Coordinates of C-alpha atoms in Angstrom, one line a residue:
Chain A
X829 CA 115.9 152.7 -239.2
X830 CA 117.8 150.5 -241.7
X831 CA 116.1 148.0 -244.0
X832 CA 116.1 144.4 -242.7
X833 CA 118.6 142.0 -244.2
X834 CA 115.8 139.6 -245.0
X835 CA 112.1 140.4 -245.2
X836 CA 109.7 137.5 -245.9
X837 CA 106.0 138.3 -246.4
X838 CA 103.0 136.2 -247.2
X839 CA 105.1 133.1 -248.0
X840 CA 103.0 130.1 -248.9
X841 CA 103.9 126.7 -250.2
X842 CA 101.2 124.0 -250.8
X843 CA 101.7 120.3 -251.6
X844 CA 99.2 117.9 -253.0
X845 CA 99.2 114.7 -251.1
X846 CA 96.8 111.9 -252.2
X847 CA 94.5 114.4 -253.8
X848 CA 94.4 116.7 -250.9
X849 CA 96.1 120.1 -250.9
X850 CA 98.2 120.7 -247.8
X851 CA 99.7 124.1 -247.0
X852 CA 103.2 123.2 -245.7
X853 CA 103.8 127.0 -245.3
X854 CA 100.8 129.2 -245.0
X855 CA 101.0 133.0 -245.2
X856 CA 104.2 133.3 -243.2
X857 CA 105.9 136.7 -242.7
X858 CA 109.1 137.5 -240.7
X859 CA 112.3 139.6 -241.0
X860 CA 115.9 139.3 -239.9
X861 CA 118.2 142.3 -239.1
X862 CA 121.9 142.2 -240.0
X863 CA 123.9 140.3 -237.3
X864 CA 120.7 138.9 -235.7
X865 CA 119.6 135.3 -235.0
X866 CA 116.0 134.5 -235.7
X867 CA 115.0 131.0 -234.6
X868 CA 112.2 129.1 -236.2
X869 CA 110.9 126.5 -233.7
X870 CA 108.0 124.0 -233.9
X871 CA 107.1 120.4 -233.9
X872 CA 107.7 118.0 -236.8
X873 CA 105.6 119.0 -239.8
X874 CA 105.2 122.6 -238.7
X875 CA 106.9 123.9 -241.9
X876 CA 110.2 125.1 -240.5
X877 CA 112.4 123.2 -242.9
X878 CA 110.2 124.1 -245.8
X879 CA 110.7 127.8 -245.0
X880 CA 114.5 127.2 -244.9
X881 CA 114.3 125.6 -248.4
X882 CA 112.0 128.4 -249.7
X883 CA 114.4 131.1 -248.4
X884 CA 117.3 129.3 -250.0
X885 CA 115.3 128.9 -253.2
X886 CA 116.0 125.2 -253.2
X887 CA 112.2 125.0 -253.8
X888 CA 110.0 127.7 -255.2
X889 CA 107.2 129.5 -253.3
X890 CA 103.6 129.5 -254.6
X891 CA 103.0 133.0 -253.4
X892 CA 104.8 135.6 -251.2
X893 CA 107.7 137.9 -251.3
X894 CA 111.3 137.6 -250.1
X895 CA 113.5 140.7 -250.0
X896 CA 117.2 139.9 -249.4
X897 CA 119.8 142.7 -249.1
X898 CA 117.2 145.2 -250.5
X899 CA 116.3 143.3 -253.7
X900 CA 113.5 141.0 -254.8
X901 CA 115.2 137.6 -254.2
X902 CA 112.4 135.6 -255.8
X903 CA 112.7 137.4 -259.2
X904 CA 116.5 136.6 -259.5
X905 CA 117.5 134.0 -262.0
X906 CA 120.6 132.6 -263.6
X907 CA 123.9 134.4 -263.0
X908 CA 122.3 137.0 -260.8
X909 CA 120.8 134.4 -258.5
X910 CA 124.1 132.4 -258.4
X911 CA 126.0 135.6 -257.6
X912 CA 123.6 136.5 -254.8
X913 CA 123.8 133.0 -253.3
X914 CA 127.3 133.7 -252.1
X915 CA 125.7 136.0 -249.6
X916 CA 123.2 133.4 -248.4
X917 CA 124.6 130.1 -247.2
X918 CA 123.4 127.1 -245.4
X919 CA 124.4 124.4 -242.9
X920 CA 122.3 121.2 -242.5
X921 CA 121.8 118.7 -239.8
X922 CA 123.9 115.9 -241.3
X923 CA 127.3 117.0 -242.7
X924 CA 128.0 113.5 -244.0
X925 CA 124.9 113.9 -246.2
X926 CA 125.7 117.5 -247.1
X927 CA 129.3 117.0 -248.0
X928 CA 130.9 114.5 -250.5
X929 CA 132.2 111.9 -248.1
X930 CA 135.2 111.0 -250.3
X931 CA 136.3 114.5 -251.0
X932 CA 139.1 116.0 -249.0
X933 CA 138.5 118.8 -246.5
X934 CA 140.5 121.0 -248.8
X935 CA 138.4 120.1 -251.9
X936 CA 135.2 120.9 -250.0
X937 CA 136.5 124.4 -249.1
X938 CA 138.1 125.0 -252.5
X939 CA 134.8 124.7 -254.3
X940 CA 133.1 127.9 -253.0
X941 CA 136.3 129.9 -253.3
X942 CA 136.7 128.9 -256.9
X943 CA 133.0 129.0 -258.0
X944 CA 132.4 132.4 -256.6
X945 CA 135.8 133.8 -257.8
X946 CA 136.8 134.7 -254.2
X947 CA 140.4 133.6 -254.5
X948 CA 142.8 132.8 -257.3
X949 CA 144.2 129.2 -257.7
X950 CA 147.6 129.9 -256.1
X951 CA 146.0 131.9 -253.3
X952 CA 143.4 129.3 -252.3
X953 CA 145.5 126.9 -250.1
X954 CA 146.3 129.8 -247.8
X955 CA 142.6 130.8 -247.7
X956 CA 141.6 127.2 -246.9
X957 CA 144.1 127.1 -244.1
X958 CA 142.7 130.4 -242.7
X959 CA 139.1 129.1 -243.0
X960 CA 140.0 125.9 -241.0
X961 CA 141.7 128.0 -238.4
X962 CA 138.7 130.3 -238.3
X963 CA 136.4 127.4 -237.3
X964 CA 138.9 125.9 -234.8
X965 CA 140.4 123.1 -236.9
X966 CA 144.0 122.4 -237.6
X967 CA 145.1 123.2 -241.2
X968 CA 146.7 119.8 -241.2
X969 CA 143.2 118.4 -241.6
X970 CA 143.0 119.8 -245.2
X971 CA 144.2 116.6 -246.8
X972 CA 141.9 114.3 -244.8
X973 CA 138.7 112.9 -246.4
X974 CA 135.4 113.9 -245.0
X975 CA 134.5 110.4 -244.0
X976 CA 137.7 110.1 -242.0
X977 CA 137.0 113.0 -239.6
X978 CA 134.6 113.1 -236.6
X979 CA 131.0 114.4 -236.8
X980 CA 131.9 117.6 -234.9
X981 CA 134.9 118.2 -237.2
X982 CA 132.6 117.7 -240.2
X983 CA 130.1 120.2 -239.0
X984 CA 133.0 122.7 -238.5
X985 CA 134.0 122.0 -242.1
X986 CA 130.4 122.6 -243.2
X987 CA 130.4 125.9 -241.3
X988 CA 133.8 126.9 -242.8
X989 CA 132.4 126.2 -246.3
X990 CA 129.3 128.3 -245.5
X991 CA 131.4 131.3 -244.4
X992 CA 133.9 131.0 -247.2
X993 CA 131.9 133.2 -249.4
X994 CA 131.4 135.9 -246.7
X995 CA 127.7 135.6 -246.4
X996 CA 125.4 138.1 -244.6
X997 CA 122.9 135.3 -243.7
X998 CA 123.4 131.6 -242.9
X999 CA 120.4 129.3 -242.7
X1000 CA 121.1 126.6 -240.0
X1001 CA 118.6 123.8 -240.4
X1002 CA 118.9 121.6 -237.2
X1003 CA 122.7 122.2 -237.6
X1004 CA 123.5 121.1 -234.0
X1005 CA 120.8 118.6 -233.4
X1006 CA 122.8 115.5 -234.3
X1007 CA 125.9 116.5 -232.3
X1008 CA 126.9 115.1 -228.9
X1009 CA 126.0 117.7 -226.2
X1010 CA 129.7 118.5 -225.4
X1011 CA 130.4 119.1 -229.1
X1012 CA 127.2 121.0 -229.5
X1013 CA 128.2 123.5 -226.9
X1014 CA 131.5 124.2 -228.8
X1015 CA 129.7 124.6 -232.2
X1016 CA 127.1 127.0 -230.7
X1017 CA 130.0 129.1 -229.2
X1018 CA 131.7 129.1 -232.6
X1019 CA 128.5 130.3 -234.3
X1020 CA 128.2 133.1 -231.7
X1021 CA 131.9 134.1 -232.2
X1022 CA 131.5 134.2 -236.0
X1023 CA 128.3 136.3 -235.7
X1024 CA 129.9 138.8 -233.3
X1025 CA 133.1 139.2 -235.4
X1026 CA 131.6 139.1 -238.9
X1027 CA 128.1 140.3 -238.3
X1028 CA 126.5 137.3 -239.8
X1029 CA 122.7 136.8 -239.4
X1030 CA 121.3 133.4 -238.7
X1031 CA 118.0 131.8 -239.6
X1032 CA 118.3 129.1 -236.9
X1033 CA 115.9 126.2 -237.3
X1034 CA 115.5 123.9 -234.4
X1035 CA 112.9 121.8 -232.5
X1036 CA 114.9 122.3 -229.3
X1037 CA 113.7 125.3 -227.3
X1038 CA 116.7 125.0 -224.9
X1039 CA 119.1 125.6 -227.8
X1040 CA 116.9 128.4 -229.2
X1041 CA 116.8 130.1 -225.9
X1042 CA 120.6 129.9 -225.5
X1043 CA 121.6 131.5 -228.8
X1044 CA 118.7 133.3 -230.6
X1045 CA 117.7 136.9 -230.3
X1046 CA 114.1 136.3 -231.4
X1047 CA 112.0 133.2 -232.0
X1048 CA 109.0 132.5 -234.3
X1049 CA 107.0 129.4 -233.2
X1050 CA 105.3 127.6 -236.0
X1051 CA 102.4 125.1 -236.1
X1052 CA 101.0 123.4 -239.2
X1053 CA 102.7 125.9 -241.5
X1054 CA 101.4 129.0 -239.6
X1055 CA 103.0 131.4 -237.1
X1056 CA 101.7 130.7 -233.6
X1057 CA 103.7 133.4 -231.9
X1058 CA 106.8 135.5 -232.3
X1059 CA 109.0 137.7 -230.1
X1060 CA 112.1 138.0 -228.0
X1061 CA 113.5 134.5 -227.5
X1062 CA 113.7 134.5 -223.7
X1063 CA 110.4 136.3 -223.3
X1064 CA 108.5 133.9 -225.5
X1065 CA 110.1 130.7 -224.1
X1066 CA 109.8 131.9 -220.4
X1067 CA 106.2 132.8 -220.9
X1068 CA 104.7 131.3 -224.0
X1069 CA 101.2 132.5 -225.0
X1070 CA 100.2 130.1 -227.8
X1071 CA 99.0 126.6 -227.2
X1072 CA 101.8 125.1 -229.2
X1073 CA 104.4 127.3 -227.4
X1074 CA 103.1 126.1 -224.1
X1075 CA 103.2 122.5 -225.2
X1076 CA 106.8 122.8 -226.5
X1077 CA 107.9 124.3 -223.2
X1078 CA 106.1 121.7 -221.1
X1079 CA 107.7 118.9 -223.1
X1080 CA 111.3 120.1 -222.7
X1081 CA 113.2 117.9 -220.3
X1082 CA 114.5 119.9 -217.3
X1083 CA 117.2 119.0 -214.8
X1084 CA 115.7 121.5 -212.3
X1085 CA 112.7 119.2 -211.9
X1086 CA 115.0 116.6 -210.3
X1087 CA 114.6 116.8 -206.6
X1088 CA 117.5 118.1 -204.6
X1089 CA 117.3 115.4 -202.0
X1090 CA 120.5 113.3 -202.2
X1091 CA 120.0 110.3 -200.0
Chain B
X555 CA 116.2 94.5 -203.7
X556 CA 116.5 91.6 -206.1
X557 CA 118.9 91.7 -209.0
X558 CA 117.4 90.9 -212.4
X559 CA 120.8 90.7 -214.0
X560 CA 124.3 90.9 -212.8
X561 CA 127.0 92.1 -215.3
X562 CA 130.6 91.4 -214.4
X563 CA 133.9 92.2 -216.2
X564 CA 132.0 92.7 -219.5
X565 CA 134.4 93.5 -222.3
X566 CA 133.2 93.7 -225.9
X567 CA 135.7 94.0 -228.8
X568 CA 135.0 94.7 -232.4
X569 CA 137.4 94.1 -235.3
X570 CA 137.5 97.2 -237.5
X571 CA 139.9 97.6 -240.4
X572 CA 142.1 94.8 -239.0
X573 CA 142.4 96.5 -235.6
X574 CA 140.7 95.5 -232.4
X575 CA 138.5 98.2 -230.9
X576 CA 137.2 97.7 -227.3
X577 CA 133.7 99.1 -227.3
X578 CA 133.1 98.1 -223.6
X579 CA 135.9 97.8 -221.1
X580 CA 135.5 95.7 -218.0
X581 CA 132.0 96.9 -217.1
X582 CA 130.2 95.6 -214.1
X583 CA 126.9 96.5 -212.4
X584 CA 123.6 95.0 -211.4
X585 CA 120.2 95.7 -212.8
X586 CA 117.6 95.6 -210.0
X587 CA 114.3 93.9 -210.8
X588 CA 111.5 96.5 -211.4
X589 CA 113.7 99.5 -211.5
X590 CA 114.0 102.2 -214.2
X591 CA 117.7 102.3 -215.0
X592 CA 119.3 104.8 -217.4
X593 CA 122.6 104.4 -219.3
X594 CA 123.9 107.7 -220.6
X595 CA 126.8 108.6 -222.7
X596 CA 127.9 110.3 -226.0
X597 CA 128.9 108.8 -229.3
X598 CA 131.4 105.9 -228.8
X599 CA 130.6 105.5 -225.1
X600 CA 129.6 101.9 -225.6
X601 CA 126.0 102.4 -224.5
X602 CA 124.4 100.8 -227.5
X603 CA 126.9 97.9 -227.4
X604 CA 125.9 97.4 -223.8
X605 CA 122.2 97.3 -224.7
X606 CA 122.9 94.8 -227.5
X607 CA 125.1 92.6 -225.2
X608 CA 122.4 92.5 -222.6
X609 CA 119.9 91.6 -225.2
X610 CA 122.2 88.9 -226.8
X611 CA 122.0 90.8 -230.1
X612 CA 125.7 91.5 -230.7
X613 CA 127.0 90.6 -234.1
X614 CA 128.9 87.3 -234.4
X615 CA 132.1 89.2 -235.1
X616 CA 132.1 90.8 -231.7
X617 CA 134.3 89.2 -229.1
X618 CA 132.6 89.1 -225.7
X619 CA 134.4 88.5 -222.4
X620 CA 133.0 88.5 -218.9
X621 CA 129.6 87.4 -217.5
X622 CA 126.0 88.4 -217.6
X623 CA 124.2 86.4 -215.0
X624 CA 120.4 86.3 -215.1
X625 CA 118.2 85.7 -212.1
X626 CA 115.2 84.8 -214.2
X627 CA 112.8 82.0 -213.4
X628 CA 113.2 79.2 -215.9
X629 CA 111.1 79.7 -219.0
X630 CA 107.7 78.1 -218.7
X631 CA 107.1 75.0 -220.7
X632 CA 105.9 75.9 -224.2
X633 CA 102.2 75.6 -223.8
X634 CA 99.8 76.7 -226.5
X635 CA 97.2 77.6 -223.8
X636 CA 99.6 79.5 -221.6
X637 CA 98.2 82.7 -220.3
X638 CA 99.7 85.8 -221.9
X639 CA 101.7 88.4 -220.0
X640 CA 102.7 86.4 -217.0
X641 CA 104.4 88.9 -214.8
X642 CA 107.8 88.1 -213.6
X643 CA 107.8 86.9 -210.1
X644 CA 111.2 87.0 -208.6
X645 CA 110.4 88.3 -205.2
X646 CA 112.0 86.2 -202.4
X647 CA 108.9 86.9 -200.2
X648 CA 106.9 84.6 -202.4
X649 CA 108.6 81.7 -200.9
X650 CA 110.1 80.4 -204.1
X651 CA 113.5 80.1 -202.8
X652 CA 114.2 76.7 -201.4
X653 CA 111.6 75.0 -203.4
X654 CA 112.9 72.8 -206.1
X655 CA 112.6 72.7 -209.9
X656 CA 110.5 75.4 -211.6
X657 CA 110.2 77.6 -208.6
X658 CA 113.8 78.1 -207.8
X659 CA 116.3 80.4 -209.3
X660 CA 118.1 78.8 -212.3
X661 CA 121.8 78.5 -212.4
X662 CA 123.4 81.7 -213.7
X663 CA 123.8 81.8 -217.4
X664 CA 127.1 83.0 -218.8
X665 CA 127.8 84.8 -221.9
X666 CA 131.2 84.5 -223.6
X667 CA 132.4 81.4 -221.9
X668 CA 132.1 77.8 -222.9
X669 CA 130.9 78.6 -226.4
X670 CA 132.0 75.3 -227.8
X671 CA 129.2 74.4 -230.2
X672 CA 130.6 70.9 -230.6
X673 CA 129.8 70.2 -226.9
X674 CA 126.0 70.3 -227.4
X675 CA 124.7 67.1 -225.9
X676 CA 121.7 65.4 -227.7
X677 CA 119.5 66.4 -224.8
X678 CA 120.5 70.1 -225.0
X679 CA 120.1 70.1 -228.7
X680 CA 116.6 68.8 -228.2
X681 CA 115.9 71.4 -225.5
X682 CA 116.9 74.3 -227.7
X683 CA 114.9 72.9 -230.6
X684 CA 111.9 72.6 -228.4
X685 CA 112.0 76.2 -227.2
X686 CA 112.9 78.9 -229.7
X687 CA 115.6 77.6 -232.0
X688 CA 115.8 80.8 -234.1
X689 CA 115.5 83.2 -231.3
X690 CA 118.2 82.1 -228.9
X691 CA 120.7 84.6 -230.3
X692 CA 124.3 84.3 -229.1
X693 CA 123.8 82.5 -225.9
X694 CA 126.0 79.6 -225.0
X695 CA 124.4 76.4 -226.3
X696 CA 124.6 74.6 -223.0
X697 CA 122.7 77.4 -221.3
X698 CA 120.0 78.2 -223.8
X699 CA 117.2 76.8 -221.6
X700 CA 117.9 79.3 -218.9
X701 CA 119.2 82.3 -220.8
X702 CA 116.6 85.0 -221.6
X703 CA 115.1 84.9 -225.0
X704 CA 115.0 88.1 -227.0
X705 CA 111.4 89.1 -227.8
X706 CA 110.0 87.0 -224.9
X707 CA 112.0 87.9 -221.8
X708 CA 113.6 91.0 -223.2
X709 CA 111.7 93.6 -225.3
X710 CA 113.8 96.0 -227.4
X711 CA 112.8 99.4 -228.7
X712 CA 115.3 100.8 -231.2
X713 CA 115.8 104.5 -232.3
X714 CA 114.3 104.2 -235.7
X715 CA 110.9 102.5 -235.8
X716 CA 111.0 102.6 -239.6
X717 CA 114.0 100.3 -239.5
X718 CA 112.6 97.9 -236.9
X719 CA 109.1 97.4 -238.5
X720 CA 108.7 95.4 -241.6
X721 CA 107.5 97.9 -244.3
X722 CA 105.3 95.4 -246.2
X723 CA 103.6 93.6 -243.3
X724 CA 100.4 95.0 -241.6
X725 CA 101.3 96.2 -238.2
X726 CA 98.6 94.0 -236.5
X727 CA 100.5 91.0 -237.8
X728 CA 103.9 92.3 -236.7
X729 CA 102.5 92.6 -233.1
X730 CA 100.5 89.4 -233.2
X731 CA 103.4 87.2 -234.4
X732 CA 105.3 88.1 -231.2
X733 CA 102.4 86.7 -229.1
X734 CA 102.0 83.8 -231.5
X735 CA 105.6 82.9 -231.4
X736 CA 106.4 83.4 -227.7
X737 CA 103.1 82.9 -225.9
X738 CA 101.8 80.0 -228.0
X739 CA 98.5 81.8 -228.7
X740 CA 96.4 80.9 -231.7
X741 CA 96.5 83.5 -234.5
X742 CA 93.0 84.6 -233.6
X743 CA 94.0 85.2 -229.9
X744 CA 97.3 86.8 -231.0
X745 CA 95.4 89.3 -233.1
X746 CA 93.0 90.0 -230.2
X747 CA 96.1 90.7 -228.0
X748 CA 97.6 92.9 -230.7
X749 CA 94.4 95.0 -230.7
X750 CA 94.5 95.3 -226.9
X751 CA 98.2 96.3 -227.2
X752 CA 97.4 99.0 -229.7
X753 CA 94.8 100.4 -227.3
X754 CA 97.4 100.3 -224.5
X755 CA 99.9 102.3 -226.5
X756 CA 97.1 104.7 -227.3
X757 CA 97.1 104.4 -231.1
X758 CA 93.9 106.0 -232.5
X759 CA 91.4 103.6 -234.1
X760 CA 93.1 100.3 -233.2
X761 CA 90.8 98.3 -235.5
X762 CA 91.9 100.2 -238.5
X763 CA 95.5 100.3 -237.3
X764 CA 95.7 96.5 -237.3
X765 CA 95.5 96.5 -241.0
X766 CA 97.6 99.6 -241.6
X767 CA 101.2 99.5 -242.9
X768 CA 104.1 101.4 -241.2
X769 CA 104.3 104.0 -243.9
X770 CA 100.8 105.1 -243.2
X771 CA 101.7 106.2 -239.7
X772 CA 103.7 109.1 -238.3
X773 CA 107.1 108.7 -236.6
X774 CA 105.5 108.8 -233.2
X775 CA 102.8 106.4 -234.1
X776 CA 105.3 103.9 -235.5
X777 CA 107.3 104.1 -232.3
X778 CA 104.1 103.3 -230.4
X779 CA 103.6 100.2 -232.7
X780 CA 107.3 99.2 -232.1
X781 CA 106.6 99.5 -228.3
X782 CA 103.5 97.4 -228.6
X783 CA 105.5 94.6 -230.4
X784 CA 108.3 94.9 -227.8
X785 CA 105.9 94.3 -224.8
X786 CA 103.6 91.8 -226.6
X787 CA 105.2 88.7 -225.0
X788 CA 105.3 90.3 -221.5
X789 CA 109.0 90.7 -221.2
X790 CA 110.6 91.1 -217.8
X791 CA 113.1 93.6 -219.2
X792 CA 112.4 96.4 -221.6
X793 CA 115.4 98.0 -223.3
X794 CA 114.8 101.4 -225.0
X795 CA 117.9 102.4 -227.0
X796 CA 117.6 106.1 -228.0
X797 CA 113.9 105.3 -228.5
X798 CA 112.9 108.9 -228.6
X799 CA 115.9 110.6 -230.1
X800 CA 114.5 110.8 -233.6
X801 CA 111.2 112.4 -232.4
X802 CA 110.4 116.0 -231.8
X803 CA 110.2 117.3 -228.2
X804 CA 106.4 117.0 -227.8
X805 CA 106.2 113.4 -229.3
X806 CA 109.3 112.5 -227.2
X807 CA 107.6 113.6 -224.0
X808 CA 104.5 111.5 -225.0
X809 CA 106.5 108.4 -225.7
X810 CA 108.5 108.7 -222.5
X811 CA 105.2 109.0 -220.6
X812 CA 103.9 105.9 -222.4
X813 CA 107.0 103.9 -221.6
X814 CA 106.8 105.0 -217.9
X815 CA 103.1 103.9 -217.7
X816 CA 103.6 100.6 -219.4
X817 CA 106.6 99.7 -217.3
X818 CA 104.6 100.5 -214.1
X819 CA 101.5 98.6 -215.3
X820 CA 103.4 95.4 -216.3
X821 CA 106.0 95.5 -213.6
X822 CA 108.8 95.5 -216.1
X823 CA 112.4 96.5 -215.5
X824 CA 113.4 99.4 -217.8
X825 CA 116.9 99.9 -219.3
X826 CA 116.7 103.4 -220.9
X827 CA 119.7 104.3 -223.1
X828 CA 120.1 107.9 -224.0
X829 CA 122.6 110.7 -224.8
X830 CA 120.2 113.1 -223.0
X831 CA 121.0 113.4 -219.3
X832 CA 118.0 115.5 -218.6
X833 CA 115.6 113.2 -220.3
X834 CA 117.1 110.2 -218.5
X835 CA 116.9 112.0 -215.2
X836 CA 113.2 112.6 -215.6
X837 CA 112.5 108.9 -216.2
X838 CA 115.1 106.8 -214.4
X839 CA 115.7 106.1 -210.7
X840 CA 119.3 105.2 -211.2
X841 CA 121.8 106.5 -213.9
X842 CA 125.0 105.0 -215.1
X843 CA 127.4 107.4 -217.0
X844 CA 129.5 105.8 -219.7
X845 CA 132.4 107.3 -221.7
X846 CA 134.8 105.5 -224.2
X847 CA 133.4 102.1 -223.2
X848 CA 133.9 102.6 -219.5
X849 CA 131.4 102.9 -216.6
X850 CA 132.5 106.2 -215.0
X851 CA 129.8 106.6 -212.4
X852 CA 126.6 105.0 -211.2
X853 CA 124.2 106.4 -208.7
X854 CA 120.7 107.5 -207.9
X855 CA 119.3 110.1 -210.2
X856 CA 119.3 112.7 -207.5
X857 CA 123.0 112.0 -206.7
X858 CA 124.1 112.0 -210.3
X859 CA 122.3 115.3 -211.1
X860 CA 123.0 117.2 -207.9
X861 CA 126.2 115.7 -206.6
X862 CA 128.1 114.1 -209.5
X863 CA 131.4 112.5 -208.5
X864 CA 133.0 112.3 -211.9
X865 CA 134.1 115.5 -213.7
X866 CA 132.7 114.2 -217.0
X867 CA 129.2 113.9 -215.5
X868 CA 129.6 117.6 -214.6
X869 CA 130.5 118.3 -218.2
X870 CA 127.4 116.5 -219.4
X871 CA 125.2 118.4 -216.9
X872 CA 126.7 121.7 -217.8
X873 CA 126.3 121.1 -221.5
X874 CA 122.6 120.5 -221.1
X875 CA 120.8 123.5 -222.4
X876 CA 117.6 123.5 -220.4
X877 CA 115.0 126.2 -220.5
X878 CA 116.4 127.5 -217.2
X879 CA 120.1 127.6 -218.4
X880 CA 122.0 130.8 -218.7
X881 CA 121.8 131.9 -222.4
X882 CA 125.1 131.8 -224.3
X883 CA 124.1 134.9 -226.2
X884 CA 125.0 138.1 -224.4
X885 CA 123.2 141.1 -225.6

């Protein structure tokens, strides 16, 4: 058996709020295989976004260990950390907040190619056009400003930027939650296509069990910073064992509850 | 079936970057008194513009054409001792039709026509001053005495309770001032009503909550406070515009259950605006589907869900990822 792509063990992050210590993430362990989607689900305040930030090292853990591509990710610093970050990318909920609204699409995609020395200056416009095509956008969009394009197009640009550095893992923090349902379906399909063709693994954070069940291999359900249950996404969601898992499933709106009687 | 409001040929146009953009195009339908009615659509469908138009809250720069006719009873005379939460009584079986004055249906009020402010007669000026001068919104001046008053006849719940609550005012006062303003209660009675309302929206420890500030509450608790304020004056129509969209699934289900219970208890009409067809279907009796400012389809919830007539409704239904949907991931 090969080593997992990402192995998180005993991850803990505490905050002090008005004198009280609150564990936002409390002794959490999980792993992700190459090309696999692990979903983190749970209600507001369950710690799922904090875990995303810890894995990305946007914030530092109090205790715990993160192994990424076989090395101790938490011990990396400086140039070594920056170099490894090319392999670990992120897409957030609101692309207008994540991307400079006045930058052009080309500029947004040029940055990672330049910073990570992926393509030389003369080569970059061709690479940018290829990335846009890869995420289903016209290369004619390159000269447009981020604020001029639609929300769905912006999220595609954010995905193009994330895959520009050829990552092995992309953290998706509520990445489809703000999209219209028809656009959301297209973005989810794009993520699945990219995963199949480039063997990218996803850490997929969502409060929406319907979306999780549709695209994740496995799910970990969190409550108050702790893991409530984990397993195959369909098995867990179809028959949750934990109290919070049952509550999440019961709360999801379901069209099948609408009576068939058309009168 | 009695209509509460009748919307005809409603077109709303915004000016954006020098160009005219029609947010609503020639929309017409009736809202039945006492029903739970959902408006669904995606970004740019015009659903929020419709909610604001019905509530009389559109910005002054919007151009409004068409009619919204209200079949409300005339507002009661402003009376400091008026009983709170008088339920709307618009059933013809009560024998109100045919009697004169306060018991009869008022003439229809019209939005977007005859908005000639210079035509206010001294009497009408006096009337509007005697009711709620600041709360009349964008109703034609000559019809202010019959048009619904936001906050009293129409309660509005917005998506983001942090934006609709005053961050530096205790929440008890924010609810009490609705009762004070619209029901003519004394401050003491208005606070007593605020406490009762906090109990009705199931906020833990209502006594302490009266003195709490919005930032001390969770998102779901803040939305409960916003709902308490919205229903404080006993409105006939409650409009919820994406009122649960910023909440997680569990809190969303709780708030939807709360709205359903309050609407039933107070006999309110509910206008539930949402992008989520499954959520709307679980709450509403009728659904109207909007896209690009147009009303595409309107029907009973069972008809919309099980036998949609418009292809776009089918698209919305298929895009819903329920817990019973076929997974996109093929392993």
